[in-house]
């Protein structure tokens, strides 16, 4: 044990030294936030975190999530010590093209982190998702999450704490690096470890208090935590900038590298540059489950009108029955989004997250990091609650499959708080996202199925009310495609809709046709990527495009259409956007669509004027 | 006391009856969720909530926040009983044009609620904001927040609980309607009142457990809560659908009205229709503070380069010094957003919310409901965390003034988790929002000042690095305006930028000018509303617009420009959007702008091609 003590302390000093060296070389970064957790990382990586550094994707590995992402230099330093890369990579920190970014992110050439961090308070939910994936796989791993004290002000941490206890997850340990100092001074609770201990216990966790620079105490706590069948919070009192006299517990050093002229003193106080190398414990043998597909029954087929939300749920249930990698998360609205259909066929892969959308998406991010095909659904309006988590999912290169139901004013009487009206804008703006909006049951089946194999963030927008079936069962719906539902060689105008407004456009087509105005109708089921080719052709043919959406006028289908038109070259023609431009109240779906000007009569009226004008 | 018992029970029965009547008439709604809190509402409105129903805006009133907004029928019923309106208004529930929406929202003809609810878990933070406003005003009021049990899974509830204790707010009581049943079955903790009691105590609150249908116990709890100098959580065990045999504690009734044929039995079991009327206790006399302006010093003036985030903070400090209605909220990044400058001049009106953006915006919503001019600031990337709260702020017709710093890839080394790249899309899409993006110190002073008098959601986007001063001190910056910084009568192309890209466009103008290409340059400091007139004129004059933004290509400045062009009539010309289209890493600001193609050299190159093509 004496040997290990020396090794741990040596490694901790090296983590501190390397954190300083890398950030001083970079000229920016957070060395002091890394130094407070140096001992915690040293003991963990040397003797507790069972993982194969040469095969970080191995599903038998334990997992480490650095929720306090700004302490990245500490993580990068310990990964160097376990042999992930050499010192020159470490010293490339924060430089253009380096995989060692200012905050950790998984990259093809940096597979040692599973998810990005840097927006605080998200790591515990991610860790919970990993622990649930391990449970589903029968994997032997343990999940370790390093929390900062400032981030514990985020409610998302406590959502995840509650969910972890509720799901009786024992293979997860959270380590709280209680270094007292936030970005701009003292945190809310400073070194009051008992505040966090009491709270964790109130959430059903085991909680321990230790000196976070006492390696023996850390080792004992880690042993106790892994032996416990409840989740454990280790509250580790630490010093920010520990080990260097002019940094330790000093204010004013957050996010600041040690200036070059002070670096020698800092390194000297820490005992100088070392080359400690350690090998983490090997992960246990583990044979991954055979996820071979069960027999495939027929996909849902629709003839009579059905709500796309219902078709989504039924399709997901069909997929879940034969895709054992599929996991579905509910934000306690499964009887509205119809994910409850999955619960019936695959209850073990239906995870109830209750009304905690942030936790839901964090868990989803953790599940997909360990290979699960994870869907999450709520009202589209309430997915805004997890917008930061989805954004961070994009930074993580995570495959997040989201469904937002109850789109637009068409939900009717429940009123504006329940209406998704900004969701297309929010999801379109995310890097690498796919945004889908089916108008009928058949296209919902196809698009939901396609989402299983999409990379990145994909979003399916569904409608509350039943809509008629537009497509035959063998119709295909390629991404970036569209469907032209009405077309002649003498069309005067093109009506472009998606989801519910496709039906309004079709009705407007009939109204206009009776008046001698021939309208082409396009179903833009793929909002991103969008079918620019067809849209440009329609504008060239008809000179006027009327784009109708049950969404705000900014950032949604109309903007996507304009972007597609503009991106191909000079614009020529007229584009009229019809969308929601005022604050709705309650009413029937029909009343509200008329109020918003997106019903058939309003479309016809606007189209008449546009064609005349 | 016996009299009151009878009255309270009578009123509670009436609330249940009227909740059923209104929702059955509407054919939708949540009567059972209202019935569980009928006794809680009855005792509160009859004998504890001191307010003038004829003057609901009076700052001496107590305040009630119905966080579980779906219980709206109960609120509407008790408001009828206190004389806010008659039975015919009650029975207009959920109909088109009725002020009684499916979930409560403040409207000109419905001033009895201060903020909208319906997205769960937001009411406690709003109540905290109200309590803080009362403290600032020396007002005598008490804030009552009614929570549902399902919504307590939202971390935002516990963020607010922690902040309430931290800010030593004693004049706030939360009532938890523990009715066991969520939307789709049992909640996580069912009737385990001790879970919530223990947790509240761990958060520094006083906690009580009562039978939520025992009016005497409710009355005692309310007395105890108001006498306590700590915030109190009253955990009230209740039955969903209480009082009607076929509803009480039955699953399957969430969000469902009683069918017409079962309504008579339900009303009969509750003792039938009544006409109980009560007058709430009068609010104490209260003289509002004289908020008359202090002497006004000179506004900041900039000559040398300054970061717009710094100019924002300095302007806010200047405003705070003479506008005593101004309150500034920080998400523990005040030394990055520079709201710390306000702390120095008006510490009592600088509220530290720590890293809890949802709570920050909820508190802001509460503050503005009581007349405060409230600003909140964080990194623009992290305001995504509060997107649902801001969205609900729009539904509340709240005046929320937000500043997001650290825009775009231009922040450099910290990497993508810290970069606001979706913020323009997110804020543009909100109803009635204003989106501002100053390029220099002078315009920042003007726009920050203008925000004080804006209604609705306003968003100012600021830049991390210092930028040169473009404008003289007497320049004006009207909303919906723009500044043409370079113009001839023979321009070949127009470059449109905002914020940091204005400077890149100016540099590109010089590069192109040396090659004989004359570029007009427009600073679109007002992204929403945008200066369509000038943009259309520029397109007509130069045929090519190149729009450059440090934001994703979807939903931001480029889409706003296209929308402005399209909305006026036929399009003719070319619009090239240059924006961030891949996932950035770390690097210097200059490297990352070059990587994204939004630096001067890239703009010049794209412009050359566009002009040639």
PDB file of N, CA, C and O in Angstrom, chain A residues 64 78 106 111 128 167 180 204 235-236 239 302 323 335 363 385 437 491 495 517 574 576 595 608:
ATOM      1  N   UNK A  64     -15.645   6.642 -17.637  1.00  0.00           N
ATOM      2  CA  UNK A  64     -15.398   7.863 -16.867  1.00  0.00           C
ATOM      3  C   UNK A  64     -15.999   9.038 -17.623  1.00  0.00           C
ATOM      4  O   UNK A  64     -15.742   9.221 -18.803  1.00  0.00           O
ATOM      5  N   UNK A  78      -3.922  12.694 -17.406  1.00  0.00           N
ATOM      6  CA  UNK A  78      -3.973  11.312 -16.923  1.00  0.00           C
ATOM      7  C   UNK A  78      -4.070  10.337 -18.092  1.00  0.00           C
ATOM      8  O   UNK A  78      -3.547   9.214 -18.030  1.00  0.00           O
ATOM      9  N   UNK A 106     -15.412  13.813 -27.993  1.00  0.00           N
ATOM     10  CA  UNK A 106     -14.960  12.610 -28.693  1.00  0.00           C
ATOM     11  C   UNK A 106     -14.741  12.924 -30.171  1.00  0.00           C
ATOM     12  O   UNK A 106     -15.548  13.621 -30.783  1.00  0.00           O
ATOM     13  N   UNK A 111     -10.582   8.884 -29.133  1.00  0.00           N
ATOM     14  CA  UNK A 111     -11.672   8.000 -28.705  1.00  0.00           C
ATOM     15  C   UNK A 111     -11.738   7.767 -27.204  1.00  0.00           C
ATOM     16  O   UNK A 111     -12.515   6.935 -26.760  1.00  0.00           O
ATOM     17  N   UNK A 128     -25.614   8.014 -16.088  1.00  0.00           N
ATOM     18  CA  UNK A 128     -26.765   7.148 -15.830  1.00  0.00           C
ATOM     19  C   UNK A 128     -27.142   6.376 -17.092  1.00  0.00           C
ATOM     20  O   UNK A 128     -27.428   5.164 -17.041  1.00  0.00           O
ATOM     21  N   UNK A 167     -33.974   4.340 -10.579  1.00  0.00           N
ATOM     22  CA  UNK A 167     -33.723   3.163 -11.434  1.00  0.00           C
ATOM     23  C   UNK A 167     -32.793   2.151 -10.757  1.00  0.00           C
ATOM     24  O   UNK A 167     -32.329   1.218 -11.408  1.00  0.00           O
ATOM     25  N   UNK A 180     -14.469  24.688  -3.686  1.00  0.00           N
ATOM     26  CA  UNK A 180     -14.916  25.932  -3.041  1.00  0.00           C
ATOM     27  C   UNK A 180     -15.065  27.115  -3.974  1.00  0.00           C
ATOM     28  O   UNK A 180     -15.924  27.974  -3.763  1.00  0.00           O
ATOM     29  N   UNK A 204     -31.586   9.378  -1.888  1.00  0.00           N
ATOM     30  CA  UNK A 204     -31.497   7.922  -1.891  1.00  0.00           C
ATOM     31  C   UNK A 204     -30.132   7.369  -2.260  1.00  0.00           C
ATOM     32  O   UNK A 204     -29.995   6.211  -2.637  1.00  0.00           O
ATOM     33  N   UNK A 235     -18.074  13.123  -1.686  1.00  0.00           N
ATOM     34  CA  UNK A 235     -17.839  14.571  -1.605  1.00  0.00           C
ATOM     35  C   UNK A 235     -16.397  14.772  -1.170  1.00  0.00           C
ATOM     36  O   UNK A 235     -16.034  14.467  -0.028  1.00  0.00           O
ATOM     37  N   UNK A 236     -15.591  15.253  -2.091  1.00  0.00           N
ATOM     38  CA  UNK A 236     -14.156  15.371  -1.832  1.00  0.00           C
ATOM     39  C   UNK A 236     -13.782  16.841  -1.669  1.00  0.00           C
ATOM     40  O   UNK A 236     -13.827  17.600  -2.628  1.00  0.00           O
ATOM     41  N   UNK A 239      -8.683  21.648  -2.934  1.00  0.00           N
ATOM     42  CA  UNK A 239      -8.253  23.027  -3.150  1.00  0.00           C
ATOM     43  C   UNK A 239      -8.076  23.268  -4.647  1.00  0.00           C
ATOM     44  O   UNK A 239      -7.383  22.503  -5.330  1.00  0.00           O
ATOM     45  N   UNK A 302     -51.225   1.735 -42.866  1.00  0.00           N
ATOM     46  CA  UNK A 302     -52.381   2.582 -42.571  1.00  0.00           C
ATOM     47  C   UNK A 302     -53.220   2.837 -43.805  1.00  0.00           C
ATOM     48  O   UNK A 302     -52.694   3.151 -44.874  1.00  0.00           O
ATOM     49  N   UNK A 323     -35.498  -5.089 -33.109  1.00  0.00           N
ATOM     50  CA  UNK A 323     -34.170  -4.478 -32.977  1.00  0.00           C
ATOM     51  C   UNK A 323     -33.852  -4.399 -31.494  1.00  0.00           C
ATOM     52  O   UNK A 323     -34.300  -3.485 -30.799  1.00  0.00           O
ATOM     53  N   UNK A 335     -48.287   8.298 -23.189  1.00  0.00           N
ATOM     54  CA  UNK A 335     -49.635   8.088 -23.736  1.00  0.00           C
ATOM     55  C   UNK A 335     -50.046   9.230 -24.658  1.00  0.00           C
ATOM     56  O   UNK A 335     -51.087   9.147 -25.308  1.00  0.00           O
ATOM     57  N   UNK A 363     -29.430  10.955 -20.600  1.00  0.00           N
ATOM     58  CA  UNK A 363     -29.417   9.491 -20.543  1.00  0.00           C
ATOM     59  C   UNK A 363     -29.332   8.915 -21.953  1.00  0.00           C
ATOM     60  O   UNK A 363     -28.582   7.959 -22.212  1.00  0.00           O
ATOM     61  N   UNK A 385     -36.816  22.283 -23.402  1.00  0.00           N
ATOM     62  CA  UNK A 385     -36.218  22.211 -22.067  1.00  0.00           C
ATOM     63  C   UNK A 385     -34.834  21.577 -22.119  1.00  0.00           C
ATOM     64  O   UNK A 385     -33.995  21.839 -21.263  1.00  0.00           O
ATOM     65  N   UNK A 437     -40.766  15.710 -40.984  1.00  0.00           N
ATOM     66  CA  UNK A 437     -42.103  16.145 -40.576  1.00  0.00           C
ATOM     67  C   UNK A 437     -43.126  15.460 -41.474  1.00  0.00           C
ATOM     68  O   UNK A 437     -43.560  16.021 -42.469  1.00  0.00           O
ATOM     69  N   UNK A 491     -49.107  24.711 -64.156  1.00  0.00           N
ATOM     70  CA  UNK A 491     -49.411  25.198 -62.810  1.00  0.00           C
ATOM     71  C   UNK A 491     -49.100  26.689 -62.683  1.00  0.00           C
ATOM     72  O   UNK A 491     -48.083  27.183 -63.168  1.00  0.00           O
ATOM     73  N   UNK A 495     -47.803  25.238 -53.952  1.00  0.00           N
ATOM     74  CA  UNK A 495     -48.048  25.273 -52.507  1.00  0.00           C
ATOM     75  C   UNK A 495     -47.122  24.258 -51.846  1.00  0.00           C
ATOM     76  O   UNK A 495     -47.114  23.088 -52.229  1.00  0.00           O
ATOM     77  N   UNK A 517     -57.381  28.338 -60.939  1.00  0.00           N
ATOM     78  CA  UNK A 517     -55.962  28.511 -60.595  1.00  0.00           C
ATOM     79  C   UNK A 517     -55.382  27.123 -60.334  1.00  0.00           C
ATOM     80  O   UNK A 517     -55.823  26.413 -59.432  1.00  0.00           O
ATOM     81  N   UNK A 574     -41.319  34.576 -56.780  1.00  0.00           N
ATOM     82  CA  UNK A 574     -41.939  35.089 -55.577  1.00  0.00           C
ATOM     83  C   UNK A 574     -42.098  33.954 -54.579  1.00  0.00           C
ATOM     84  O   UNK A 574     -42.574  32.868 -54.953  1.00  0.00           O
ATOM     85  N   UNK A 576     -43.879  33.297 -50.921  1.00  0.00           N
ATOM     86  CA  UNK A 576     -44.757  33.812 -49.865  1.00  0.00           C
ATOM     87  C   UNK A 576     -44.720  32.822 -48.716  1.00  0.00           C
ATOM     88  O   UNK A 576     -44.996  31.638 -48.898  1.00  0.00           O
ATOM     89  N   UNK A 595     -57.253  31.298 -37.616  1.00  0.00           N
ATOM     90  CA  UNK A 595     -56.715  32.491 -36.942  1.00  0.00           C
ATOM     91  C   UNK A 595     -55.282  32.769 -37.407  1.00  0.00           C
ATOM     92  O   UNK A 595     -54.900  33.916 -37.658  1.00  0.00           O
ATOM     93  N   UNK A 608     -54.269  33.536 -54.153  1.00  0.00           N
ATOM     94  CA  UNK A 608     -54.937  34.381 -55.161  1.00  0.00           C
ATOM     95  C   UNK A 608     -54.210  35.710 -55.304  1.00  0.00           C
ATOM     96  O   UNK A 608     -53.915  36.172 -56.396  1.00  0.00           O
TER      97      UNK A 608
END
